[in-house]
Amino acid sequence: KLENKVLTRQLSNVNDQSKNTLNRVEHILNDSNHLLRQITNNLRIPNLKKYGLIKLTKKLIRDRNELGLTKFTLTTTNTDELNYNDKTLVMYQCIQEGINNILKHAKATAADISIIVHNTSIEIKIKDNGIGITSNHLNTMGLKGMQEAVENISGLFNITSFKNEGTNINIKIPS
């Protein structure tokens, strides 16, 4: 945060568009820093119980789309009856990690997030059109953390990726 404030002062003579981009980046950094503190303190994501998975995912996507790096879309199916439970936090964290990975590594222009509620499960699909993930990056802390979190709640985690054809993450969690 300190470096960002210094950068803001140093760039006082830049155009308004650059200032707006810097402000959005600062907002996302603050948001990410706040979330990291909550996760490390094993706290719930603020307002997840109050607003629910879909509303917070829409907000997350809207905020990330403002960066102008990747165009994210959200598709939901049968989510009207999706209620908060102990698995909701894992679902949101997986969506958030997937989006952040796309922004940081994928070089994708577009990405689709799908949340589909079935009779006995909830399916989350995260798909991008980026550069793909090499096999030695499949065991990174973020992806491994997603997999472990999903498996800890008896879910299934699958990732497929091909060079220059993007990445698909499929998560299925029993409801």
Short mmCIF file of C-alpha atoms in Angstrom, two decimals:
data_model
loop_
_atom_site.label_atom_id
_atom_site.label_comp_id
_atom_site.label_asym_id
_atom_site.label_seq_id
_atom_site.Cartn_x
_atom_site.Cartn_y
_atom_site.Cartn_z
CA LYS A 1 0.00 0.00 0.00
CA LEU A 2 2.81 2.36 0.86
CA GLU A 3 4.50 1.85 -2.51
CA ASN A 4 1.20 2.51 -4.25
CA LYS A 5 0.79 5.83 -2.40
CA VAL A 6 4.33 6.83 -3.38
CA LEU A 7 3.62 5.87 -6.98
CA THR A 8 0.42 7.93 -6.92
CA ARG A 9 2.34 11.00 -5.75
CA GLN A 10 5.04 10.49 -8.35
CA LEU A 11 2.46 10.20 -11.12
CA SER A 12 0.57 13.38 -10.28
CA ASN A 13 1.05 14.68 -13.81
CA VAL A 14 -0.42 11.66 -15.67
CA ASN A 15 -3.69 11.75 -17.57
CA ASP A 16 -7.07 11.05 -15.96
CA GLN A 17 -7.44 7.61 -17.55
CA SER A 18 -4.16 6.45 -16.00
CA LYS A 19 -5.19 7.90 -12.64
CA ASN A 20 -8.51 6.03 -12.82
CA THR A 21 -6.70 2.78 -13.64
CA LEU A 22 -4.33 3.32 -10.73
CA ASN A 23 -7.30 3.98 -8.42
CA ARG A 24 -8.99 0.76 -9.55
CA VAL A 25 -5.77 -1.19 -9.01
CA GLU A 26 -5.47 0.31 -5.53
CA HIS A 27 -9.06 -0.67 -4.77
CA ILE A 28 -8.44 -4.26 -5.87
CA LEU A 29 -5.18 -4.42 -3.91
CA ASN A 30 -6.97 -3.17 -0.80
CA ASP A 31 -9.76 -5.67 -1.37
CA SER A 32 -7.28 -8.52 -1.84
CA ASN A 33 -5.27 -7.48 1.21
CA HIS A 34 -8.42 -7.37 3.32
CA LEU A 35 -9.51 -10.78 2.07
CA LEU A 36 -6.08 -12.28 2.71
CA ARG A 37 -6.20 -11.09 6.31
CA GLN A 38 -9.60 -12.66 6.78
CA ILE A 39 -8.56 -15.98 5.30
CA THR A 40 -5.38 -16.17 7.34
CA ASN A 41 -7.39 -15.42 10.46
CA ASN A 42 -9.89 -18.12 9.44
CA LEU A 43 -12.74 -15.61 9.28
CA ARG A 44 -15.71 -15.61 6.96
CA ILE A 45 -15.73 -13.43 3.87
CA PRO A 46 -17.66 -10.30 4.79
CA ASN A 47 -21.30 -10.33 3.77
CA LEU A 48 -21.13 -13.79 2.18
CA LYS A 49 -23.85 -15.04 4.48
CA LYS A 50 -25.84 -11.83 4.14
CA TYR A 51 -25.70 -11.42 0.35
CA GLY A 52 -24.93 -14.93 -0.84
CA LEU A 53 -22.60 -16.52 -3.33
CA ILE A 54 -24.21 -15.18 -6.49
CA LYS A 55 -24.36 -11.51 -5.51
CA LEU A 56 -20.78 -11.48 -4.23
CA THR A 57 -19.55 -13.33 -7.32
CA LYS A 58 -21.29 -10.76 -9.54
CA LYS A 59 -19.59 -7.97 -7.59
CA LEU A 60 -16.22 -9.70 -7.85
CA ILE A 61 -16.61 -10.09 -11.61
CA ARG A 62 -17.80 -6.51 -12.04
CA ASP A 63 -14.76 -5.24 -10.09
CA ARG A 64 -12.32 -7.39 -12.07
CA ASN A 65 -13.89 -6.43 -15.41
CA GLU A 66 -13.19 -2.77 -14.56
CA LEU A 67 -9.49 -3.54 -14.90
CA GLY A 68 -10.02 -4.07 -18.62
CA LEU A 69 -7.62 -7.02 -18.77
CA THR A 70 -9.99 -9.97 -19.19
CA LYS A 71 -13.71 -9.93 -19.94
CA PHE A 72 -15.40 -12.16 -17.34
CA THR A 73 -18.95 -13.44 -17.72
CA LEU A 74 -21.10 -15.25 -15.17
CA THR A 75 -23.74 -17.81 -16.02
CA THR A 76 -26.01 -19.21 -13.32
CA THR A 77 -28.49 -22.05 -13.56
CA ASN A 78 -31.08 -23.00 -10.92
CA THR A 79 -29.38 -20.81 -8.31
CA ASP A 80 -32.55 -19.25 -6.86
CA GLU A 81 -32.66 -21.82 -4.08
CA LEU A 82 -28.92 -21.67 -3.37
CA ASN A 83 -28.63 -21.00 0.35
CA TYR A 84 -25.61 -20.23 2.47
CA ASN A 85 -23.98 -23.24 4.15
CA ASP A 86 -20.52 -24.32 5.27
CA LYS A 87 -19.56 -25.09 1.65
CA THR A 88 -20.38 -21.61 0.36
CA LEU A 89 -17.09 -20.16 1.59
CA VAL A 90 -15.10 -22.82 -0.29
CA MET A 91 -17.08 -22.17 -3.47
CA TYR A 92 -16.48 -18.42 -3.29
CA GLN A 93 -12.78 -18.83 -2.52
CA CYS A 94 -12.38 -21.18 -5.50
CA ILE A 95 -14.09 -18.71 -7.82
CA GLN A 96 -11.97 -15.89 -6.47
CA GLU A 97 -8.72 -17.87 -6.80
CA GLY A 98 -9.66 -18.93 -10.33
CA ILE A 99 -10.35 -15.33 -11.37
CA ASN A 100 -7.16 -14.07 -9.78
CA ASN A 101 -5.11 -16.81 -11.50
CA ILE A 102 -6.60 -15.85 -14.84
CA LEU A 103 -5.70 -12.20 -14.31
CA LYS A 104 -2.18 -12.95 -13.10
CA HIS A 105 -1.10 -15.78 -15.37
CA ALA A 106 -3.44 -16.73 -18.22
CA LYS A 107 -3.11 -13.73 -20.55
CA ALA A 108 -6.74 -14.43 -21.38
CA THR A 109 -9.03 -11.99 -23.15
CA ALA A 110 -12.19 -13.77 -22.00
CA ALA A 111 -13.26 -16.07 -19.20
CA ASP A 112 -16.54 -17.69 -18.24
CA ILE A 113 -17.66 -18.59 -14.73
CA SER A 114 -20.66 -20.93 -14.41
CA ILE A 115 -22.53 -21.89 -11.27
CA ILE A 116 -25.04 -24.68 -11.83
CA VAL A 117 -27.22 -26.14 -9.11
CA HIS A 118 -28.24 -29.76 -9.70
CA ASN A 119 -30.49 -31.90 -7.48
CA THR A 120 -27.62 -33.36 -5.48
CA SER A 121 -24.64 -31.13 -6.32
CA ILE A 122 -23.39 -27.69 -7.22
CA GLU A 123 -21.10 -27.38 -10.19
CA ILE A 124 -18.66 -24.53 -10.73
CA LYS A 125 -16.88 -24.13 -14.05
CA ILE A 126 -14.10 -21.64 -14.64
CA LYS A 127 -12.93 -21.44 -18.25
CA ASP A 128 -10.55 -19.04 -19.98
CA ASN A 129 -9.06 -18.62 -23.44
CA GLY A 130 -5.53 -17.94 -22.19
CA ILE A 131 -2.13 -19.52 -22.70
CA GLY A 132 -2.86 -22.60 -20.59
CA ILE A 133 -1.02 -24.07 -17.62
CA THR A 134 2.10 -26.17 -17.96
CA SER A 135 2.21 -29.39 -15.96
CA ASN A 136 4.82 -28.02 -13.56
CA HIS A 137 2.43 -25.20 -12.59
CA LEU A 138 -0.47 -27.53 -11.76
CA ASN A 139 0.83 -28.05 -8.22
CA THR A 140 1.09 -24.40 -7.25
CA MET A 141 -0.16 -23.35 -3.86
CA GLY A 142 -3.30 -21.68 -5.19
CA LEU A 143 -4.48 -24.56 -7.36
CA LYS A 144 -3.49 -27.16 -4.78
CA GLY A 145 -5.31 -25.16 -2.12
CA MET A 146 -8.44 -25.09 -4.25
CA GLN A 147 -8.26 -28.84 -4.80
CA GLU A 148 -7.70 -29.61 -1.12
CA ALA A 149 -10.52 -27.30 -0.01
CA VAL A 150 -12.95 -28.92 -2.47
CA GLU A 151 -11.91 -32.45 -1.52
CA ASN A 152 -12.23 -31.59 2.21
CA ILE A 153 -15.96 -31.04 1.65
CA SER A 154 -16.30 -34.27 -0.37
CA GLY A 155 -16.19 -32.48 -3.70
CA LEU A 156 -14.48 -33.27 -6.99
CA PHE A 157 -11.86 -31.01 -8.57
CA ASN A 158 -10.65 -31.35 -12.14
CA ILE A 159 -8.42 -29.12 -14.21
CA THR A 160 -7.61 -29.45 -17.90
CA SER A 161 -5.34 -27.17 -19.83
CA PHE A 162 -3.61 -27.14 -23.18
CA LYS A 163 -0.96 -24.76 -24.43
CA ASN A 164 -2.56 -21.70 -26.03
CA GLU A 165 -6.04 -23.22 -25.64
CA GLY A 166 -6.88 -21.98 -22.16
CA THR A 167 -7.72 -23.70 -18.93
CA ASN A 168 -10.88 -25.36 -17.62
CA ILE A 169 -11.48 -25.88 -13.91
CA ASN A 170 -14.47 -28.03 -12.99
CA ILE A 171 -15.64 -28.30 -9.42
CA LYS A 172 -18.53 -30.46 -8.23
CA ILE A 173 -19.66 -30.16 -4.62
CA PRO A 174 -22.42 -32.23 -3.05
CA SER A 175 -25.33 -30.04 -1.99
#
